PDB file of C-alpha atoms in Angstrom:
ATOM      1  CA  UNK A   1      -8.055 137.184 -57.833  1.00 48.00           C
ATOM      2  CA  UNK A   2      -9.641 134.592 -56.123  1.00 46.00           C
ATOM      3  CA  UNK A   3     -11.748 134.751 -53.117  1.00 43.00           C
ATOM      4  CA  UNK A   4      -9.290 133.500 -50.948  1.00 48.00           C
ATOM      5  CA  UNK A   5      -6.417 135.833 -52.174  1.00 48.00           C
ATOM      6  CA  UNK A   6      -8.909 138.889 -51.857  1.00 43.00           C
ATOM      7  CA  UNK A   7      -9.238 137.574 -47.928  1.00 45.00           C
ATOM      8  CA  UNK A   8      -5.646 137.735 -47.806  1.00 49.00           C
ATOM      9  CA  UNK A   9      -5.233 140.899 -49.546  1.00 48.00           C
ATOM     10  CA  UNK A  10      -7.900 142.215 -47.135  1.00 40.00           C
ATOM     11  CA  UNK A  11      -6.514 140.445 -44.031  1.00 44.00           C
ATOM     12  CA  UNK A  12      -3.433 140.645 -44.090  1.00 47.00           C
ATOM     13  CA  UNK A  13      -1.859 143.527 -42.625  1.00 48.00           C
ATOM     14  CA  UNK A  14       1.462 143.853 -44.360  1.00 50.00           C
ATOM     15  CA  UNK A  15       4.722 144.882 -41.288  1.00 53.00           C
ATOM     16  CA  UNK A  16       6.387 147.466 -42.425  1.00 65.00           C
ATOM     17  CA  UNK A  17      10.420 146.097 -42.625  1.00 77.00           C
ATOM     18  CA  UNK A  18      13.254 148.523 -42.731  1.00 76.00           C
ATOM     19  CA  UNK A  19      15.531 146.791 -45.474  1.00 80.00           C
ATOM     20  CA  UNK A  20      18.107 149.900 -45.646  1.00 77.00           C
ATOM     21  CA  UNK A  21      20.785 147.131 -44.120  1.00 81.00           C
ATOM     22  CA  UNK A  22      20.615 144.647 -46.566  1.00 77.00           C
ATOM     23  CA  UNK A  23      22.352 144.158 -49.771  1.00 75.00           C
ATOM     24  CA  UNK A  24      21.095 146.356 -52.770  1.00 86.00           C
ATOM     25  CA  UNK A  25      20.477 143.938 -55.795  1.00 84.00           C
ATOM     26  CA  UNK A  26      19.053 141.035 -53.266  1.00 77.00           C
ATOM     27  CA  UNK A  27      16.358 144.380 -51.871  1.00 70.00           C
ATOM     28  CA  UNK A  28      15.269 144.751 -55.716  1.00 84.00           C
ATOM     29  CA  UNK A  29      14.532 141.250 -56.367  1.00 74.00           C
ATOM     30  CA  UNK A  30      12.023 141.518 -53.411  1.00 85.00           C
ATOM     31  CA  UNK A  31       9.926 143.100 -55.266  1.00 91.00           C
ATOM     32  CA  UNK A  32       9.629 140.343 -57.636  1.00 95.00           C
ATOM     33  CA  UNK A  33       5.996 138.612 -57.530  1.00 97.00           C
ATOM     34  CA  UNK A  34       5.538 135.052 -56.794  1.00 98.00           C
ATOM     35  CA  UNK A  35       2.702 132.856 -56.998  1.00 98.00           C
ATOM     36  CA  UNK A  36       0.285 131.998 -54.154  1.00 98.00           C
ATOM     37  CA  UNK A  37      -0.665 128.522 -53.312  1.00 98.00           C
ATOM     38  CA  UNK A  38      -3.202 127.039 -50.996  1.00 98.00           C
ATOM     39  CA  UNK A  39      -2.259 123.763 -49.146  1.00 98.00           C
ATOM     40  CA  UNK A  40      -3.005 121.509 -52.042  1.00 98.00           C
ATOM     41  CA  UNK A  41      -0.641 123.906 -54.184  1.00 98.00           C
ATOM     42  CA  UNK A  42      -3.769 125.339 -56.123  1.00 98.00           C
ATOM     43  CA  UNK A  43      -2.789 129.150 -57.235  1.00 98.00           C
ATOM     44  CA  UNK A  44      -4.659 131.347 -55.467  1.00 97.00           C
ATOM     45  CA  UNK A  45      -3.150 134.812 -56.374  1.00 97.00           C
ATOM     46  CA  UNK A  46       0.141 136.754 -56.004  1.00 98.00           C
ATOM     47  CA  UNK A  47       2.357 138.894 -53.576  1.00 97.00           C
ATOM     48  CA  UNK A  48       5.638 140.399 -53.730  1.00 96.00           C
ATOM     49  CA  UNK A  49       8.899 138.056 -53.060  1.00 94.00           C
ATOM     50  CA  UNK A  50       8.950 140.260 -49.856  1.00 93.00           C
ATOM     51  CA  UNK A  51       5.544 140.178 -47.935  1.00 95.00           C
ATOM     52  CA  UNK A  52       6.327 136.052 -48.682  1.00 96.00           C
ATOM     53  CA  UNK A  53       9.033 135.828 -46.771  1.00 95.00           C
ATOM     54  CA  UNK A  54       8.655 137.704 -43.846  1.00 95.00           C
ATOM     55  CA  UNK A  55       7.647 135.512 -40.872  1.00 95.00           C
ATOM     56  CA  UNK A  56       4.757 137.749 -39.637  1.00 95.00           C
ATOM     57  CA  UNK A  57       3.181 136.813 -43.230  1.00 96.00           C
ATOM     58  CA  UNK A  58       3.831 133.196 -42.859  1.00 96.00           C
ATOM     59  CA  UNK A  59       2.760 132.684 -39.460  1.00 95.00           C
ATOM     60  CA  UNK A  60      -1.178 133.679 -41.045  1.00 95.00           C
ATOM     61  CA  UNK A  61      -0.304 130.861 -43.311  1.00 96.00           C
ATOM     62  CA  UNK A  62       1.192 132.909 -46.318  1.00 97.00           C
ATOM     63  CA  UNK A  63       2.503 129.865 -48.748  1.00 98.00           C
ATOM     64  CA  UNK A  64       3.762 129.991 -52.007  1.00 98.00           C
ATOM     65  CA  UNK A  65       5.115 128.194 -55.022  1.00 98.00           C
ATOM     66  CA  UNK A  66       9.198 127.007 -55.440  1.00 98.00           C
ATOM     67  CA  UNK A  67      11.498 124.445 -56.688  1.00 98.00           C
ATOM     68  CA  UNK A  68      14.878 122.945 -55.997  1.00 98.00           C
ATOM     69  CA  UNK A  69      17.030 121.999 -58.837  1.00 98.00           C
ATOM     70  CA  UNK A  70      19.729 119.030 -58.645  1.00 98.00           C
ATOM     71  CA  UNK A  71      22.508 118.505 -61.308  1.00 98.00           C
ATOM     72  CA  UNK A  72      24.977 115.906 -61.282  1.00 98.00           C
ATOM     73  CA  UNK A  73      27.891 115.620 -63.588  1.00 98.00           C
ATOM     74  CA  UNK A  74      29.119 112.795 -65.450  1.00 98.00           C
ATOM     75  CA  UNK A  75      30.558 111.061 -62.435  1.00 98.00           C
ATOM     76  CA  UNK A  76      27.223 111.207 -60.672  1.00 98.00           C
ATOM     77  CA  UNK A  77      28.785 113.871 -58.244  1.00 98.00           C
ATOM     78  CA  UNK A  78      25.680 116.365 -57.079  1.00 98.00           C
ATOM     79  CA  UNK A  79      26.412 120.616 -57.281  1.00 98.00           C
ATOM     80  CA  UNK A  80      26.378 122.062 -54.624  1.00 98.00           C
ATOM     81  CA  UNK A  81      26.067 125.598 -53.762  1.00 98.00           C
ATOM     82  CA  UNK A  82      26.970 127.729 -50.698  1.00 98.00           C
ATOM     83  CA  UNK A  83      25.098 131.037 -51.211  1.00 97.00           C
ATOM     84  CA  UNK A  84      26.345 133.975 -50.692  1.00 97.00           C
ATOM     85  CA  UNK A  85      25.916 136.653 -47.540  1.00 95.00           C
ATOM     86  CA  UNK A  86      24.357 138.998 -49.531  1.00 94.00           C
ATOM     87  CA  UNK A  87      21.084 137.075 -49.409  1.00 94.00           C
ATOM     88  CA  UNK A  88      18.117 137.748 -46.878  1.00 89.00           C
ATOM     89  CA  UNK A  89      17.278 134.343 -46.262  1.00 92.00           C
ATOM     90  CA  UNK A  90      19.610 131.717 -45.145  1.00 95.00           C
ATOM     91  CA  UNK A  91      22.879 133.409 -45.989  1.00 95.00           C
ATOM     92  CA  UNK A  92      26.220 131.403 -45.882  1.00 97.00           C
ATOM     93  CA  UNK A  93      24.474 128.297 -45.986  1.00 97.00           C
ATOM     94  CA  UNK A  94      24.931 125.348 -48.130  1.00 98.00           C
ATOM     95  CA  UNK A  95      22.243 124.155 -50.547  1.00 98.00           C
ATOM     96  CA  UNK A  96      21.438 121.693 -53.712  1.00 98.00           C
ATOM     97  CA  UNK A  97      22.302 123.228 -56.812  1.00 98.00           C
ATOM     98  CA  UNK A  98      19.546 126.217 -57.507  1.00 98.00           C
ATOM     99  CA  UNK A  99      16.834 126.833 -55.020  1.00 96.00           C
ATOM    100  CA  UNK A 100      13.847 129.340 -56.102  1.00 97.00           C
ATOM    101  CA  UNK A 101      10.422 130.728 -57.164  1.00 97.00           C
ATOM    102  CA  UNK A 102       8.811 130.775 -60.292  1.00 98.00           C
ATOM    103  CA  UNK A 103       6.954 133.617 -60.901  1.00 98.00           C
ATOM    104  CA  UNK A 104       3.601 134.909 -61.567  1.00 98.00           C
ATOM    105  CA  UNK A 105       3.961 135.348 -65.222  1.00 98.00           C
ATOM    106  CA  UNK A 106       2.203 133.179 -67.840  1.00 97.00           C
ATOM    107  CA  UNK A 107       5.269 131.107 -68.818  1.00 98.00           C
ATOM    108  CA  UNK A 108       6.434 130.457 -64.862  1.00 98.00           C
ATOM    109  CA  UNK A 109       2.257 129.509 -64.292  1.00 98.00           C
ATOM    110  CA  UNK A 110       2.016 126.700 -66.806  1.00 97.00           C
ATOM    111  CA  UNK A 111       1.000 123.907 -64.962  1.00 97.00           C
ATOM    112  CA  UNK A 112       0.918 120.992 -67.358  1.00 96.00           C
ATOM    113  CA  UNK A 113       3.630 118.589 -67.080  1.00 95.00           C
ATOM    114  CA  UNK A 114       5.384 121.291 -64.344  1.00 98.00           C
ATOM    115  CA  UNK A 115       6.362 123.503 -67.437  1.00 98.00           C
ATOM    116  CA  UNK A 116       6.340 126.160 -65.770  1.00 98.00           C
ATOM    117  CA  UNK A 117       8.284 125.431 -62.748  1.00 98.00           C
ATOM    118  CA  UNK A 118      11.012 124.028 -64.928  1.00 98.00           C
ATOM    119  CA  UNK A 119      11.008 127.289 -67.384  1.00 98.00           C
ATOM    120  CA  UNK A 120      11.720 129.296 -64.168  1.00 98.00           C
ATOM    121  CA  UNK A 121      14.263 127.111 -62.859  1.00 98.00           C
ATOM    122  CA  UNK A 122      15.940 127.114 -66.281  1.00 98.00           C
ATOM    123  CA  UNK A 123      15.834 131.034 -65.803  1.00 98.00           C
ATOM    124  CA  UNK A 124      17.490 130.825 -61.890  1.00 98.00           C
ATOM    125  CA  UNK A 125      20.550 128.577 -63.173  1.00 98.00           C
ATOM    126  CA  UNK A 126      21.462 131.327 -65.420  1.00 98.00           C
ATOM    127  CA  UNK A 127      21.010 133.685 -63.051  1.00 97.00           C
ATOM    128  CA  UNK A 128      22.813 132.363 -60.445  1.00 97.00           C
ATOM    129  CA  UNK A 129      25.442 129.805 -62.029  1.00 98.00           C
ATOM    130  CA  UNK A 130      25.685 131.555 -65.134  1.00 98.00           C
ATOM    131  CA  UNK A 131      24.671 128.141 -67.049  1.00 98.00           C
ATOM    132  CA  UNK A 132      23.710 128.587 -70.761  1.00 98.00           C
ATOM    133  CA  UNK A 133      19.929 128.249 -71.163  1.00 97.00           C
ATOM    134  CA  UNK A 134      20.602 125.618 -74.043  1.00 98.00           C
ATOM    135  CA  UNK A 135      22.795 123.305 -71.227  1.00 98.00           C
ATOM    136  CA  UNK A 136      19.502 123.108 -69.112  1.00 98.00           C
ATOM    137  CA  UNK A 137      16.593 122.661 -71.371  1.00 98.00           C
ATOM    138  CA  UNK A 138      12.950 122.636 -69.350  1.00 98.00           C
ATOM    139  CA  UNK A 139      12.578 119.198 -71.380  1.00 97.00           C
ATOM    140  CA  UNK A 140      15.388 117.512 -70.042  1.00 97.00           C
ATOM    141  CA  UNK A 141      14.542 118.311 -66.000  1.00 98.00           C
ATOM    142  CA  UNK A 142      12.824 115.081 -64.179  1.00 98.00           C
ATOM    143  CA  UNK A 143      10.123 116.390 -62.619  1.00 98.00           C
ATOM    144  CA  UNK A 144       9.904 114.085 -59.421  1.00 98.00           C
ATOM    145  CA  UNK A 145       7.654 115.086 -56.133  1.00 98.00           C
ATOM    146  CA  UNK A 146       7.094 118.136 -54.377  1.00 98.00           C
ATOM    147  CA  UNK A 147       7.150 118.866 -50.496  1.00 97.00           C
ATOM    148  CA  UNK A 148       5.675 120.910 -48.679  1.00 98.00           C
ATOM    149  CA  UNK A 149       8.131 122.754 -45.655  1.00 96.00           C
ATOM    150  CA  UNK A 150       7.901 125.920 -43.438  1.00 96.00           C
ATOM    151  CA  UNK A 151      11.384 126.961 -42.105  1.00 94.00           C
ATOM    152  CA  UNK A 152      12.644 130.627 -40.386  1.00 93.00           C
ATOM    153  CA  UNK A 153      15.931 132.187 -41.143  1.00 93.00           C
ATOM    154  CA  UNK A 154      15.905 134.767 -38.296  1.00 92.00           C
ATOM    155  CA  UNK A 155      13.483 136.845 -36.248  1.00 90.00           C
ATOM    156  CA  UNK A 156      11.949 138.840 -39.476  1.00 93.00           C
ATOM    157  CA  UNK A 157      12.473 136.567 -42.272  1.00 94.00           C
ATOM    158  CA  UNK A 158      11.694 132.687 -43.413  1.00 95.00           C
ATOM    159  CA  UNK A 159      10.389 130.467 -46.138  1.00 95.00           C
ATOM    160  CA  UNK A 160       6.926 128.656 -46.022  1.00 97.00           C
ATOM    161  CA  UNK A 161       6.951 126.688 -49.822  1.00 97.00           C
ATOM    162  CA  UNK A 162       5.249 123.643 -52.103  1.00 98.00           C
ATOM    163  CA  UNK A 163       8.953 122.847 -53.439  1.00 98.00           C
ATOM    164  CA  UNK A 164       9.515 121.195 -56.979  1.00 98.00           C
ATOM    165  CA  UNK A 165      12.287 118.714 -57.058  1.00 98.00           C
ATOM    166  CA  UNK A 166      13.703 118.524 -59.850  1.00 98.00           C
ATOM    167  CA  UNK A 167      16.928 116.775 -61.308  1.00 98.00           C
ATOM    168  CA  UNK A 168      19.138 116.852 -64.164  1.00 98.00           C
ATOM    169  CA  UNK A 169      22.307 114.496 -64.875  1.00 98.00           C
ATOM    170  CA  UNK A 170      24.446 116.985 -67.089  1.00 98.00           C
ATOM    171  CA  UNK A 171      27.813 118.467 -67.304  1.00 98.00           C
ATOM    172  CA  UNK A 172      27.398 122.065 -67.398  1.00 98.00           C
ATOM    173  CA  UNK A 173      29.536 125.388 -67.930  1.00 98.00           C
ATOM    174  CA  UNK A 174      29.336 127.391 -64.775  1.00 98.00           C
ATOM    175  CA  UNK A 175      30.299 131.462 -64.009  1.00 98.00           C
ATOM    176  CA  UNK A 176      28.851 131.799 -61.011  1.00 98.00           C
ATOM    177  CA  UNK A 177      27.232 135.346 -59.740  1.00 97.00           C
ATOM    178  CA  UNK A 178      28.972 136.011 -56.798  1.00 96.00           C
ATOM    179  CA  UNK A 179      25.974 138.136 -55.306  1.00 95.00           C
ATOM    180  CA  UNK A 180      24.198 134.893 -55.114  1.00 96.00           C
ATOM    181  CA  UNK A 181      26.526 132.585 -54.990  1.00 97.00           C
ATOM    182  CA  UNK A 182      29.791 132.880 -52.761  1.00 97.00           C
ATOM    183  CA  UNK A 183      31.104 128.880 -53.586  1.00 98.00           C
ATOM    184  CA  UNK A 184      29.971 126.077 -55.534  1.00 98.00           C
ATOM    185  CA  UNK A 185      31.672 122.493 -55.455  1.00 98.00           C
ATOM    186  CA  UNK A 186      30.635 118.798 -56.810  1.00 98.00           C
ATOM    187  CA  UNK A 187      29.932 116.456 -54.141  1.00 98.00           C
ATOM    188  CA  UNK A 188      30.522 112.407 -54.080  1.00 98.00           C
ATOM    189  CA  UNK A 189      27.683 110.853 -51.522  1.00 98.00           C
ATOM    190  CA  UNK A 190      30.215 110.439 -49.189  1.00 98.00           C
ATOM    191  CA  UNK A 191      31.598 113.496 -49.143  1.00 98.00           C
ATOM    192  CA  UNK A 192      27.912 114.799 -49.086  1.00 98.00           C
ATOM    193  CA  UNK A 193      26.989 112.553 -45.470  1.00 98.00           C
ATOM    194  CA  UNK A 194      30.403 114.133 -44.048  1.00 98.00           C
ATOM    195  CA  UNK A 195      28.954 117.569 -44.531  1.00 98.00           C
ATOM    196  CA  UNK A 196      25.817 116.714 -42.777  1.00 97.00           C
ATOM    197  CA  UNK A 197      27.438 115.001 -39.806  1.00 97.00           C
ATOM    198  CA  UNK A 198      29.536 118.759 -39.995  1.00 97.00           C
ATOM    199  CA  UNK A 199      26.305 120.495 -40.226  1.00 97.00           C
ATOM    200  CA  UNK A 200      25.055 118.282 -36.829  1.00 95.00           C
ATOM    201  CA  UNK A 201      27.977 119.644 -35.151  1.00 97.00           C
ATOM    202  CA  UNK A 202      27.711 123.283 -36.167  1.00 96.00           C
ATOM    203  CA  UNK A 203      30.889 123.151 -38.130  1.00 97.00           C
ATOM    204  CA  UNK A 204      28.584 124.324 -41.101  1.00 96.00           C
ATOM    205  CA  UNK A 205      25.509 125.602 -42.094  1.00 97.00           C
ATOM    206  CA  UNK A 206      23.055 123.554 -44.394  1.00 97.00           C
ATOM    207  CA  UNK A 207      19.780 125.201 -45.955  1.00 97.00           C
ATOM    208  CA  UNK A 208      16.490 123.427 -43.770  1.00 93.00           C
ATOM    209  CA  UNK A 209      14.756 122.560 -47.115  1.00 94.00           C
ATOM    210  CA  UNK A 210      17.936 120.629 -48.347  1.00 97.00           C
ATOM    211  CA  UNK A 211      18.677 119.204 -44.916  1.00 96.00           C
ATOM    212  CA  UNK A 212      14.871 117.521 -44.931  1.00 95.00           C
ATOM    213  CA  UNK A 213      15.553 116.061 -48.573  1.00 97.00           C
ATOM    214  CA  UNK A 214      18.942 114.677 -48.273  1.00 97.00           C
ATOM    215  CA  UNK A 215      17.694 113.143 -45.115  1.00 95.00           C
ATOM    216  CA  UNK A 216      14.806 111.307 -46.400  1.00 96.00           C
ATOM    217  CA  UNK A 217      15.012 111.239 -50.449  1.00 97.00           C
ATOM    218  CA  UNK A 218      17.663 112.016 -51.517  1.00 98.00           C
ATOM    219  CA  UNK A 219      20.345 108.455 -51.452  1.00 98.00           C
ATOM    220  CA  UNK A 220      17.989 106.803 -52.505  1.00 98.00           C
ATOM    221  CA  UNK A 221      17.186 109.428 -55.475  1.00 98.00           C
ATOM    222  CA  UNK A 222      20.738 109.469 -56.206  1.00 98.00           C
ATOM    223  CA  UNK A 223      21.373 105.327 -55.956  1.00 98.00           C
ATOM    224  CA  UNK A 224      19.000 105.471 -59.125  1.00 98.00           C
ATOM    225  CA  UNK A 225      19.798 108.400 -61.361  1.00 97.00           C
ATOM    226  CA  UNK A 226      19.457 106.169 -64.725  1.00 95.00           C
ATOM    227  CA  UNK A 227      16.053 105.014 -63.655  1.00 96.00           C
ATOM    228  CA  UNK A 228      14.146 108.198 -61.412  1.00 97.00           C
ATOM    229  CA  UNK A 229      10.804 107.306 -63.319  1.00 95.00           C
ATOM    230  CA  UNK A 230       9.925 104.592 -60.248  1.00 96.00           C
ATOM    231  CA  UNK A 231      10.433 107.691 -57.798  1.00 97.00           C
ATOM    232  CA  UNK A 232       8.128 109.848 -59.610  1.00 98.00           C
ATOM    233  CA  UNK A 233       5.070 110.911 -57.675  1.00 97.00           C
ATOM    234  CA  UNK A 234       2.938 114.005 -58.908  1.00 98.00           C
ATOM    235  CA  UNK A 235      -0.092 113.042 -56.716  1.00 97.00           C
ATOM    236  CA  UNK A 236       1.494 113.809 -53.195  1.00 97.00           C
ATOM    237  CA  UNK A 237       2.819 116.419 -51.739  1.00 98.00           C
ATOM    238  CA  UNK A 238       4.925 115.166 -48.919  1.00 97.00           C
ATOM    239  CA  UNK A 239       4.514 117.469 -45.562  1.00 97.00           C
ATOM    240  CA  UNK A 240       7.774 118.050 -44.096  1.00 91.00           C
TER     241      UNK A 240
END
């Protein structure tokens, strides 16, 4: 471990959360460990999926490494995903297509070329859309900026990430896991700026980390899905 991550192993005093009320499989996969970032997304250790996400962690500054995956089909329609009630964070809410953490493990750590951010989210979209790992190849994921957001999802838990965006133009099989995933549907950009006008008005509930990227990036992402090598940017890490 580094210095820093032995400060925060030192520092931080971990809450103690009473989880008996949530949903079984999402409790296990707390236990999961991702990898700790500093502000300029250098790794500086690990900690459980857990002590991550709980706000009393993130309000010391608690930050760690994820990505957001975007597939459109064919007909340049985006996937969307409404995730299911079973999860801790942001349940119910609609989202981009896969949204998650790679972890600390050496093929989730690579850092060249993102490799290992796109081998995890290759791993998620199975998980979680049931796509065959040979329909979403690490090598065929655009790699385009990351941001940097801090976001709560109720009194106890939240999300404080350096997020990976990364897109794919593919048709893909899909069998959803309904533990993660309660709907999915393909979106036109129309149909898209309806559901955030819905969102504004309560009607529905939209994740904050997709919310801040369709709001800024994301047309103009999606106006130029044959040529996203002008909107690559590895260097910056846009604070949201």
């Amino acid at each position: 471990l580094t210095t820093e991550a032995r400060k925060h192993n030192s520092s931080v005093k971990m809450p103690e959360i009473n989880t008996d009320n949530l949903d079984e499989k999402q409790v296990q996969l707390l236990a999961e460990m991702c990898i700790l970032i500093d502000e300029n997304d250098c790794k500086i250790g690990a900690d459980t999926k857990k002590n991550c996400h709980l706000n009393a962690n993130i309000d010391k500054g608690l930050l760690h490494r994820a990505f957001s995956v975007f597939i459109f089909n064919s007909e340049e329609k985006l996937l969307l995903q409404q995730r299911s009630d079973a999860k801790i964070t942001f349940p119910g809410c609609y989202t981009n297509t896969c949204c998650s953490h790679p972890l600390h493990m050496a093929s989730e750590m690579e850092e060249k070329d993102a490799i290992g951010v796109r081998n995890a989210a290759q791993r998620r979209l199975q998980a979680e859309l049931g796509i065959p790992i040979e329909q979403v190849t690490p090598e065929e994921m655009t790699y385009l900026t990351r941001i940097h957001y801090k976001a709560q999802s109720d009194g106890v838990w939240g999300e404080h990430e350096i997020d990976y965006i990364l897109f794919l133009q593919k048709d893909v099989d899909l069998s959803p896991d309904p533990n993660e995933i309660q709907s999915h549907c393909y979106v036109t950009k129309e149909e898209l700026k309806d559901m955030l006008e819905k969102a504004k008005r309560n009607e529905l509930a939209i994740t904050p980390w997709f919310l801040l990227i369709a709001e800024t990036f994301l047309f103009k992402w999606w106006d130029n899905l044959q040529n996203l090598k002008q909107f690559m940017d590895h260097d910056q890490i846009h604070r949201m």
